[in-house]
XYZ file of C-alpha atoms in Angstrom:
688
model
C 109.451 126.247 121.553
C 107.903 127.326 124.835
C 105.813 124.562 126.394
C 102.823 126.848 126.936
C 102.782 127.767 123.254
C 102.368 124.154 122.109
C 98.683 123.453 121.526
C 97.177 120.208 122.717
C 96.496 117.936 119.820
C 92.914 117.143 118.982
C 90.702 116.085 116.156
C 90.031 119.608 114.911
C 89.331 120.629 118.505
C 86.354 118.278 118.599
C 87.753 116.402 121.582
C 87.808 119.533 123.724
C 84.166 120.240 122.982
C 83.026 116.680 123.529
C 82.473 116.887 127.230
C 81.053 120.389 126.957
C 78.368 118.850 124.777
C 77.885 115.811 126.974
C 74.179 115.541 127.800
C 73.284 116.595 131.294
C 71.434 113.308 131.800
C 74.621 111.245 131.318
C 76.747 113.318 133.694
C 74.001 113.457 136.324
C 73.476 109.692 136.049
C 77.172 109.130 136.698
C 77.052 111.339 139.784
C 73.985 109.505 141.088
C 75.728 106.159 140.563
C 78.877 107.402 142.316
C 76.947 108.712 145.311
C 74.864 105.537 145.551
C 77.946 103.312 145.445
C 79.623 105.386 148.157
C 76.518 105.232 150.351
C 76.290 101.449 149.980
C 80.020 101.026 150.643
C 79.939 103.242 153.752
C 76.904 101.312 155.046
C 78.746 98.007 154.527
C 81.865 99.287 156.291
C 79.846 100.680 159.212
C 78.052 97.363 159.688
C 81.408 95.574 159.869
C 83.040 98.254 162.041
C 80.169 98.462 164.537
C 79.514 94.713 164.598
C 80.871 94.256 168.164
C 78.574 96.908 169.655
C 75.321 96.071 171.392
C 73.428 98.549 169.230
C 74.314 96.720 166.044
C 73.693 93.333 167.644
C 70.158 94.409 168.513
C 69.667 95.735 164.992
C 71.039 92.512 163.476
C 68.703 90.454 165.625
C 65.780 92.544 164.399
C 66.959 91.992 160.811
C 67.309 88.237 161.337
C 63.887 87.956 162.966
C 62.309 89.836 160.072
C 64.003 87.896 157.262
C 65.067 84.454 158.495
C 61.579 83.069 158.003
C 61.610 83.981 154.334
C 62.466 81.778 151.408
C 66.244 81.922 151.931
C 66.336 81.335 155.662
C 69.144 82.349 158.037
C 71.926 81.618 155.536
C 70.387 83.867 152.915
C 69.791 86.570 155.519
C 73.453 86.662 156.533
C 74.573 86.538 152.909
C 72.328 89.457 151.929
C 73.482 91.596 154.840
C 77.233 91.107 154.606
C 77.649 90.241 150.919
C 74.695 91.985 149.292
C 76.289 95.469 149.417
C 79.323 94.256 147.452
C 77.085 92.747 144.784
C 75.058 95.963 144.596
C 78.263 97.972 144.120
C 79.323 95.536 141.389
C 75.994 95.965 139.559
C 76.143 99.750 139.804
C 79.806 99.670 138.765
C 78.924 97.750 135.609
C 76.392 100.429 134.696
C 78.872 103.199 135.505
C 81.633 101.668 133.375
C 79.198 101.054 130.523
C 78.264 104.732 130.509
C 81.904 105.805 130.712
C 83.380 103.314 128.249
C 83.367 105.659 125.257
C 84.855 108.570 127.174
C 88.557 109.140 126.696
C 91.172 109.852 129.298
C 90.803 113.616 128.880
C 87.712 113.516 131.086
C 90.091 113.148 133.991
C 91.287 116.312 135.668
C 94.523 117.548 134.163
C 95.460 120.490 136.351
C 97.850 123.017 134.884
C 99.430 123.625 138.281
C 101.254 120.952 140.218
C 99.235 119.226 142.924
C 99.660 116.194 145.180
C 97.621 113.021 144.754
C 97.246 110.377 147.431
C 97.629 107.438 145.028
C 100.933 108.674 143.565
C 102.654 110.117 146.652
C 105.042 107.485 148.114
C 105.057 107.569 151.920
C 106.865 104.342 152.859
C 109.560 103.233 150.432
C 111.762 100.834 152.371
C 109.483 98.920 154.719
C 108.042 95.387 154.799
C 105.217 96.430 152.460
C 107.512 97.800 149.753
C 106.579 101.162 148.256
C 103.365 102.370 149.909
C 101.474 105.408 148.659
C 99.635 107.852 150.909
C 96.269 106.332 149.950
C 97.485 102.813 150.718
C 98.978 104.006 153.995
C 95.631 105.518 155.019
C 93.904 102.244 154.125
C 96.400 100.230 156.177
C 95.910 102.574 159.135
C 92.112 102.353 158.945
C 92.197 98.565 158.747
C 94.656 98.419 161.659
C 92.381 100.729 163.674
C 89.461 98.378 162.943
C 91.400 95.315 164.121
C 92.664 97.052 167.279
C 89.258 98.552 168.067
C 87.417 95.268 167.573
C 89.837 93.154 169.597
C 90.004 95.749 172.380
C 86.212 95.955 172.561
C 85.906 92.183 172.676
C 88.596 91.822 175.359
C 86.791 94.304 177.610
C 83.516 92.450 177.031
C 85.150 89.068 177.706
C 86.749 90.179 180.957
C 83.454 91.656 182.135
C 81.553 88.483 181.223
C 84.112 86.261 182.987
C 83.620 88.048 186.315
C 80.693 85.753 187.070
C 82.925 82.664 187.108
C 83.737 81.386 190.616
C 87.489 80.652 190.345
C 90.427 82.366 188.666
C 91.150 79.276 186.544
C 87.590 79.141 185.256
C 87.705 82.878 184.544
C 90.842 82.408 182.431
C 89.321 79.499 180.524
C 86.135 81.450 179.937
C 88.045 84.503 178.646
C 90.142 82.275 176.399
C 87.059 80.613 174.953
C 85.289 83.896 174.296
C 88.455 85.358 172.769
C 88.670 82.422 170.364
C 85.060 82.999 169.312
C 85.623 86.719 168.752
C 88.811 86.100 166.784
C 86.844 83.793 164.517
C 84.345 86.595 163.799
C 87.152 89.050 162.980
C 88.793 86.443 160.738
C 85.566 85.989 158.777
C 85.423 89.708 158.047
C 89.043 89.610 156.874
C 88.079 86.665 154.685
C 85.325 88.773 153.128
C 87.992 91.135 151.771
C 90.606 88.482 151.008
C 89.562 87.409 147.514
C 88.573 90.820 146.164
C 92.091 91.774 144.957
C 92.815 88.533 143.051
C 89.883 88.564 140.650
C 91.840 89.648 137.561
C 88.913 90.956 135.555
C 86.924 92.140 138.571
C 84.516 94.978 137.895
C 85.365 96.317 141.368
C 89.058 96.703 140.478
C 88.172 98.212 137.108
C 85.865 100.644 138.864
C 88.629 102.047 141.087
C 91.247 101.602 138.310
C 93.647 99.415 140.288
C 95.134 96.635 138.137
C 95.088 93.226 139.741
C 98.879 92.845 139.588
C 99.119 95.732 142.056
C 96.096 94.670 144.089
C 97.545 91.213 144.719
C 99.826 92.543 147.418
C 96.715 93.570 149.377
C 95.691 89.925 149.079
C 99.095 88.882 150.448
C 98.854 91.305 153.385
C 95.289 90.238 154.185
C 96.224 86.586 153.755
C 98.963 86.810 156.386
C 96.663 88.703 158.747
C 93.784 86.266 158.192
C 96.024 83.245 158.795
C 97.357 84.830 161.994
C 93.860 85.559 163.303
C 92.522 82.097 162.497
C 95.644 80.507 163.982
C 95.064 82.399 167.228
C 91.368 81.519 167.028
C 92.141 77.813 166.763
C 94.913 78.000 169.365
C 92.548 79.461 171.952
C 90.141 76.561 171.512
C 92.928 73.970 171.448
C 94.220 75.245 174.806
C 90.714 75.184 176.297
C 90.059 71.651 175.040
C 93.435 70.480 176.325
C 92.651 71.884 179.775
C 89.332 70.037 179.687
C 90.990 66.861 178.369
C 88.777 66.689 175.237
C 91.152 67.792 172.471
C 90.794 64.858 170.014
C 87.059 64.554 170.615
C 86.461 68.240 169.888
C 88.748 68.367 166.837
C 86.854 65.559 165.123
C 83.383 66.597 166.299
C 80.797 66.740 163.538
C 77.712 68.245 165.167
C 74.472 68.543 163.285
C 73.477 71.889 164.807
C 75.517 74.831 165.995
C 79.200 75.178 165.165
C 80.841 71.991 163.919
C 84.593 72.271 163.805
C 85.672 70.132 160.836
C 82.730 70.821 158.494
C 82.759 74.435 159.665
C 86.209 74.876 158.189
C 84.960 73.378 154.931
C 81.852 75.549 154.619
C 82.965 78.845 156.185
C 83.345 80.273 152.663
C 79.595 80.169 152.034
C 78.923 83.770 153.210
C 81.783 85.674 151.532
C 80.761 87.677 148.428
C 84.409 88.157 147.482
C 84.726 84.408 146.956
C 81.623 84.374 144.740
C 83.044 87.194 142.603
C 86.356 85.326 142.455
C 84.514 82.199 141.250
C 82.915 84.266 138.485
C 86.274 85.659 137.442
C 88.078 82.304 137.599
C 85.488 80.523 135.457
C 85.556 83.328 132.901
C 89.362 83.174 132.727
C 89.212 79.396 132.360
C 86.872 79.726 129.386
C 89.050 82.396 127.784
C 92.266 80.448 128.199
C 90.833 77.348 126.478
C 90.907 79.171 123.148
C 94.134 78.893 121.175
C 95.556 82.061 119.667
C 97.615 82.360 116.493
C 101.196 83.564 116.868
C 101.500 85.569 113.665
C 105.254 86.056 113.819
C 108.197 85.583 116.150
C 111.582 87.291 116.137
C 114.775 86.588 118.034
C 116.418 89.959 118.496
C 120.226 90.216 118.819
C 119.940 91.422 122.423
C 118.709 88.058 123.724
C 115.033 88.973 123.513
C 112.137 87.300 121.732
C 109.242 89.218 120.224
C 105.911 87.460 119.725
C 103.136 89.005 117.646
C 99.720 87.587 118.549
C 96.503 87.727 116.583
C 93.646 89.694 118.102
C 90.195 90.793 116.963
C 89.769 94.439 116.028
C 87.235 94.881 118.831
C 89.609 93.894 121.642
C 90.595 97.027 123.530
C 93.715 97.516 125.629
C 96.123 100.320 126.439
C 99.875 100.716 126.204
C 100.430 99.650 129.825
C 98.600 96.315 129.659
C 99.690 92.794 130.641
C 98.840 89.383 129.242
C 99.486 85.822 130.442
C 100.819 83.404 127.822
C 100.903 79.617 127.678
C 102.448 77.762 124.721
C 101.418 74.126 124.800
C 104.255 73.021 122.516
C 106.581 74.088 125.333
C 104.545 73.323 128.458
C 100.928 72.573 129.346
C 101.237 73.991 132.846
C 103.358 77.126 132.692
C 101.717 80.556 132.360
C 103.968 83.614 132.127
C 103.000 87.309 132.440
C 104.406 89.802 129.929
C 103.914 93.495 129.373
C 102.501 94.523 126.010
C 105.127 96.245 123.858
C 102.813 97.460 121.100
C 100.413 100.368 121.028
C 96.716 99.776 120.343
C 97.227 102.229 117.469
C 99.938 100.051 115.866
C 97.284 97.944 114.191
C 93.830 96.473 114.658
C 94.737 92.828 114.277
C 97.852 92.197 116.337
C 99.392 92.639 119.771
C 103.128 92.263 120.520
C 105.117 91.272 123.606
C 108.854 91.175 124.304
C 110.271 88.214 126.241
C 113.725 88.178 127.813
C 115.440 84.805 127.414
C 116.294 83.846 130.999
C 115.002 80.387 131.940
C 114.261 76.989 130.427
C 110.862 77.963 129.022
C 112.144 81.056 127.220
C 115.206 79.155 125.947
C 112.942 76.503 124.431
C 110.889 79.243 122.800
C 114.004 80.858 121.340
C 115.283 77.548 120.001
C 111.916 76.838 118.413
C 111.933 80.185 116.590
C 115.547 79.839 115.450
C 114.870 76.325 114.167
C 111.864 77.485 112.142
C 113.685 80.498 110.707
C 116.627 78.297 109.636
C 114.234 75.895 107.912
C 112.744 78.851 106.086
C 116.169 80.037 104.938
C 117.070 76.595 103.637
C 113.871 76.485 101.605
C 113.979 80.181 100.628
C 110.660 80.584 102.398
C 111.613 83.020 105.127
C 108.881 85.455 104.191
C 106.249 82.783 103.714
C 104.221 81.119 106.478
C 105.510 77.713 107.495
C 105.135 75.538 110.608
C 102.478 76.622 113.031
C 102.618 77.494 116.715
C 99.747 78.540 118.937
C 99.388 80.078 122.361
C 96.727 80.411 125.023
C 96.250 83.918 126.374
C 94.625 85.485 129.417
C 94.037 89.200 129.399
C 94.834 91.917 128.584
C 94.856 93.225 132.150
C 96.027 96.492 133.615
C 94.748 99.976 134.292
C 91.295 100.761 132.992
C 92.522 104.094 131.604
C 95.856 105.050 129.951
C 97.163 107.162 132.824
C 100.454 107.829 131.025
C 98.535 110.151 128.713
C 97.309 112.365 131.567
C 100.730 113.966 132.210
C 102.349 116.588 129.987
C 105.770 115.656 131.431
C 106.935 112.055 131.845
C 109.979 110.374 133.387
C 110.153 106.705 132.373
C 112.640 104.655 134.413
C 113.445 101.118 133.271
C 115.810 98.334 134.181
C 116.722 95.841 131.447
C 113.680 94.328 129.764
C 111.590 96.798 131.761
C 111.916 99.059 128.721
C 109.256 96.930 126.988
C 106.146 98.883 128.125
C 107.870 102.153 127.267
C 108.167 101.034 123.663
C 104.382 100.756 123.719
C 104.096 104.205 125.329
C 106.361 105.811 122.706
C 104.457 104.077 119.916
C 101.175 105.225 121.398
C 102.251 108.850 121.749
C 103.843 109.008 118.288
C 100.747 107.527 116.645
C 98.532 110.008 118.482
C 100.677 112.910 117.342
C 100.680 111.596 113.777
C 96.899 111.125 113.761
C 96.215 114.476 115.500
C 94.613 112.809 118.498
C 94.534 114.305 121.954
C 97.986 113.742 123.457
C 99.130 115.520 126.622
C 102.751 114.261 126.920
C 105.100 116.787 125.353
C 108.324 116.313 127.352
C 109.626 112.795 128.003
C 112.803 111.646 129.722
C 113.703 107.948 129.493
C 116.243 106.645 132.027
C 117.315 103.129 131.101
C 119.793 100.986 133.044
C 121.191 97.858 131.342
C 123.982 95.477 132.234
C 125.717 95.288 128.851
C 125.692 97.261 125.628
C 124.324 94.261 123.703
C 120.888 95.195 125.074
C 120.946 98.695 123.575
C 119.315 97.845 120.219
C 116.051 97.064 122.014
C 115.108 100.690 122.641
C 116.103 101.803 119.170
C 114.010 99.193 117.355
C 111.331 101.879 116.897
C 111.646 103.944 113.750
C 110.159 107.123 115.172
C 110.551 109.085 111.967
C 108.481 106.617 109.968
C 105.659 106.691 112.524
C 105.583 110.464 112.877
C 108.080 112.433 110.752
C 107.462 115.773 112.492
C 107.074 114.619 116.087
C 109.899 116.891 117.277
C 107.695 119.938 116.684
C 105.524 118.804 119.581
C 107.473 116.189 121.540
C 110.767 116.763 123.329
C 112.280 113.305 123.852
C 115.477 112.689 125.830
C 117.069 109.285 126.488
C 119.723 108.619 129.130
C 121.163 105.108 128.952
C 123.370 103.611 131.694
C 125.495 100.529 130.921
C 126.406 99.360 134.421
C 128.823 96.464 133.754
C 130.993 98.015 131.058
C 133.484 100.755 131.889
C 133.823 102.052 128.337
C 131.890 101.860 125.065
C 132.619 99.021 122.639
C 134.820 99.688 119.611
C 131.805 99.763 117.301
C 129.670 102.047 119.445
C 126.530 103.143 117.692
C 126.552 100.288 115.195
C 123.631 97.923 115.661
C 123.885 94.601 113.906
C 120.849 93.364 112.042
C 120.987 89.698 113.061
C 117.315 88.940 113.520
C 115.816 85.472 113.211
C 112.213 85.858 112.052
C 109.533 83.210 111.719
C 106.144 83.879 110.129
C 103.392 81.431 110.978
C 100.192 80.445 109.258
C 97.234 82.267 110.787
C 93.858 80.575 110.838
C 90.688 82.604 110.726
C 89.112 83.694 114.019
C 91.988 82.479 116.188
C 92.656 85.781 117.882
C 92.674 86.583 121.584
C 89.261 86.063 123.164
C 87.442 89.130 124.444
C 85.918 87.243 127.382
C 88.286 88.539 130.069
C 90.619 91.401 130.817
C 89.533 94.687 129.287
C 86.858 92.989 127.232
C 83.277 94.017 126.555
C 81.916 95.552 129.772
C 78.324 94.980 128.640
C 78.751 91.229 128.241
C 80.839 90.890 131.413
C 78.160 92.855 133.263
C 75.428 90.549 131.976
C 77.560 87.599 133.072
C 77.837 88.881 136.655
C 74.167 89.878 136.936
C 72.779 86.668 135.450
C 75.057 84.499 137.609
C 73.996 86.365 140.739
C 70.317 86.055 139.853
C 70.988 82.392 139.155
C 72.415 82.019 142.656
C 69.207 83.258 144.232
C 67.099 81.091 141.923
C 69.204 78.040 142.803
C 68.876 78.683 146.537
C 65.122 79.252 146.187
C 64.586 76.019 144.235
C 66.746 74.104 146.702
C 64.760 75.540 149.596
C 61.376 74.769 148.044
C 62.039 71.309 146.668
C 64.640 69.868 149.039
C 65.386 71.655 152.313
C 61.807 72.305 153.442
C 60.167 69.058 152.203
C 62.865 66.892 153.772
C 63.306 68.997 156.908
C 67.028 69.640 156.475
C 68.298 71.388 159.621
C 72.000 70.553 159.774
C 73.951 73.809 159.755
C 77.065 72.390 158.176
C 75.069 70.633 155.464
C 73.066 73.746 154.602
C 76.310 75.692 154.379
C 77.740 73.179 151.930
C 74.527 73.265 149.898
C 74.743 77.040 149.691
C 78.343 76.756 148.493
C 77.203 74.210 145.891
C 74.579 76.694 144.695
C 77.300 79.298 144.227
C 79.296 76.919 142.051
C 76.205 75.761 140.119
C 75.071 79.327 139.385
C 78.488 80.180 137.944
C 78.663 77.038 135.802
C 75.043 76.911 134.596
C 73.785 80.492 134.430
C 77.192 82.044 133.857
C 78.051 79.331 131.342
C 74.922 80.163 129.355
C 75.969 83.809 129.080
C 79.499 82.801 128.054
C 78.073 80.547 125.332
C 75.984 83.399 123.970
C 79.019 85.680 124.238
C 81.046 83.205 122.182
C 78.329 83.097 119.529
C 78.249 86.892 119.414
C 82.018 86.990 119.063
C 81.936 84.465 116.232
C 79.259 86.481 114.396
C 81.451 89.586 114.304
C 82.612 89.986 110.670
C 86.126 88.663 110.157
C 88.935 90.963 109.115
C 90.445 90.796 105.684
C 93.415 88.455 105.725
C 95.335 90.646 103.282
C 95.057 93.629 105.601
C 96.277 91.530 108.476
C 99.159 90.155 106.442
C 100.229 93.641 105.320
C 100.016 94.885 108.900
C 102.272 92.120 110.199
C 104.757 92.506 107.345
C 105.024 96.199 108.113
C 105.536 95.448 111.804
C 108.327 92.982 111.016
C 110.280 95.280 108.742
C 113.852 95.292 110.092
C 114.557 98.475 112.033
C 117.609 97.256 113.902
C 120.106 98.995 111.644
C 118.853 102.440 112.585
C 121.213 104.960 114.138
C 120.613 104.883 117.920
C 121.083 108.653 117.993
C 117.914 109.182 116.007
C 117.196 112.561 114.576
C 115.423 114.923 116.975
C 116.173 112.633 119.946
C 118.701 113.638 122.599
C 120.573 110.442 123.547
C 123.385 110.158 126.085
C 125.272 107.008 127.144
C 126.933 106.468 130.521
C 129.260 103.509 131.068
C 130.286 101.935 134.355
C 127.779 103.841 136.479
C 124.226 103.704 137.747
C 121.657 106.474 137.442
C 121.991 109.236 140.038
C 118.314 109.934 140.581
C 118.962 112.858 142.896
C 120.868 114.639 140.145
C 118.407 113.567 137.421
C 115.272 114.624 139.290
C 116.908 117.797 140.523
C 117.839 118.772 136.975
C 114.337 118.083 135.678
C 112.862 120.014 138.597
C 114.801 123.135 137.606
C 114.040 122.774 133.890
C 110.342 121.903 133.988
C 109.027 124.181 136.735
C 105.589 124.036 138.385
C 104.025 121.048 136.586
C 102.782 117.538 137.321
C 105.420 114.992 136.331
C 104.359 111.386 135.836
C 107.117 109.010 136.959
C 106.692 105.406 135.808
C 109.094 102.696 136.973
C 109.435 99.216 135.483
C 112.190 97.173 137.032
C 113.375 95.282 140.123
C 112.273 96.280 143.674
C 115.583 98.030 144.362
C 115.013 100.316 141.377
C 111.448 101.050 142.491
C 112.667 101.895 145.994
C 115.369 104.262 144.714
C 112.991 106.151 142.444
C 110.194 106.289 145.033
C 112.617 107.613 147.654
C 113.738 110.424 145.345
C 110.139 111.267 144.381
C 109.276 111.551 148.063
C 112.347 113.678 148.809
C 111.645 116.027 145.915
C 107.979 116.404 146.871
C 108.684 117.040 150.563
C 111.389 119.620 149.813
C 109.475 121.129 146.898
C 109.555 124.852 146.256
C 106.736 126.937 144.844
C 108.066 126.774 141.287
C 109.087 123.113 141.318
C 107.135 120.141 139.957
C 105.290 117.422 141.834
C 106.590 113.952 140.960
C 103.813 111.329 140.780
C 105.197 107.826 141.386
C 103.674 104.938 139.402
C 105.011 101.387 139.386
C 104.490 99.201 136.348
C 106.401 96.235 137.747
C 104.623 92.912 138.157
C 104.273 92.400 141.920
C 103.147 88.750 141.999
């Protein structure tokens, strides 16, 4: 069937008309919020970028003179100027996400013709930063320009200011001292950005749809840069103090006014909004992870993989490319492990599944625990009945705010080993959408899977596609190319998949599902949490100022900085804790699901599918032994067959696999002809 003759699936075409009927007020409100957030962000960036100039210094002095005599004093003035814009963007972002939360992915532009996108065009694929997209490259360049511009401007100013010194030695010392001061200022601005990428449930990351596991590398880059700048900052002062013979005295100095070295290091975090947002996120994650979650079932698959099925409330939303962190206290109280979700949100309302490759001590203990329980069940003829219990603590789900895999009509999914796990969720998601006549853009999918040995092959074929959607081949063209790299020829029993699955079903207690406090939880409650905690910060500072600082005449800079930091912590614990308590009560009041429905759902999920023919009907499967994928040949072939379309390429595997695929995407895009596709590179690998 010709691809242009296949209609997009929809709920009786209602989905296509949804946004045509969207009230003008909603769409205009979103545009106003977008423009306002951009204006605030540009203002914040300009203040930081122009900070070294005399113009901005005069303006800052005017601002300080006008506001430092108010209730919050100089500390509050600096916090409002440099951190206030970020908080404003966070507030507006909460409102924007709340308005957009019910809108599906089809609001995004899905051009019929191929076009380049900055976020998915790999520019650098083999450098120190790994795979870098065009958008990331532009960001790195702009930040580098800021650092170079600021340091150059300061050096010129320092040399000019040192001309008044009488001797060459004093000029050098003066320049060195001023350079150390300026480096400290630049380091503080780097610090303002440092903690933004590591807030896992941050509204800022959700707003720009960058999952934290990808944003963490920005934190790593900024961390190295910040440490370098502060090291140079301290080194400049150390050299000056050594030349003056006052090194030890200066290092241990604890001045009451002005810059105090030791307490200054302790309290320098008091004016960084990113740290406050990180505190909010960390406390919320701590509260979520205290709740224990029922493991409904566990299976040891014959390919050396464990599947865990976790209980979740029906209201917890996630998409097929989500991550969760798992801790099992029976195995370890300290270890948290990230795993990609292997189930679709359409698989069932009450459960979420992950696949775990048995590689280390923790996973081996988990496997042994499951095998032991399943053997006990066999001995007692109770395999299909709940027996001994096991619980987990869960953080998440995290990941992209929107299911971007559904925005491409053509997909290439590249996996290495257990990296096939998220693609099981994608296939489930697409098949369920086709079966339920939901909007589903993907219609041509190529899966390229590289494994070491053929014993891993049953993993991909554990999905019974025909039972999910019997007629999916009328709409979906699915092709699977499997590469077994460490075997030169197929085994004697090729195609036969042994059904040796150890299954344990566990007793599920009521309301022990994954908490909705973090991850892709309720944006309304998380928004209230951020707003109330921020308001609580200002209330705490005001009360401290009225009843302690002013009556007792507190003037020590370092002490006031520590008090401000204490107010940040107190606002998160007290005001934020109050919202979390109310959130918990609201979650507990949600009507519980019927246990019979949950039990039937899990039993259906655990039905053995491992004896299915790997060459499933309507699926084109090819096996290659003793070789690795030739991405040049694969992408070239798809380019000729698919024509002028956008192709979503998703990679889940080791860095070498990501580099190979990104390099070929870049080569194909650069040498692209008019009637060839654009390959959009997306990495689903965990970069921590």
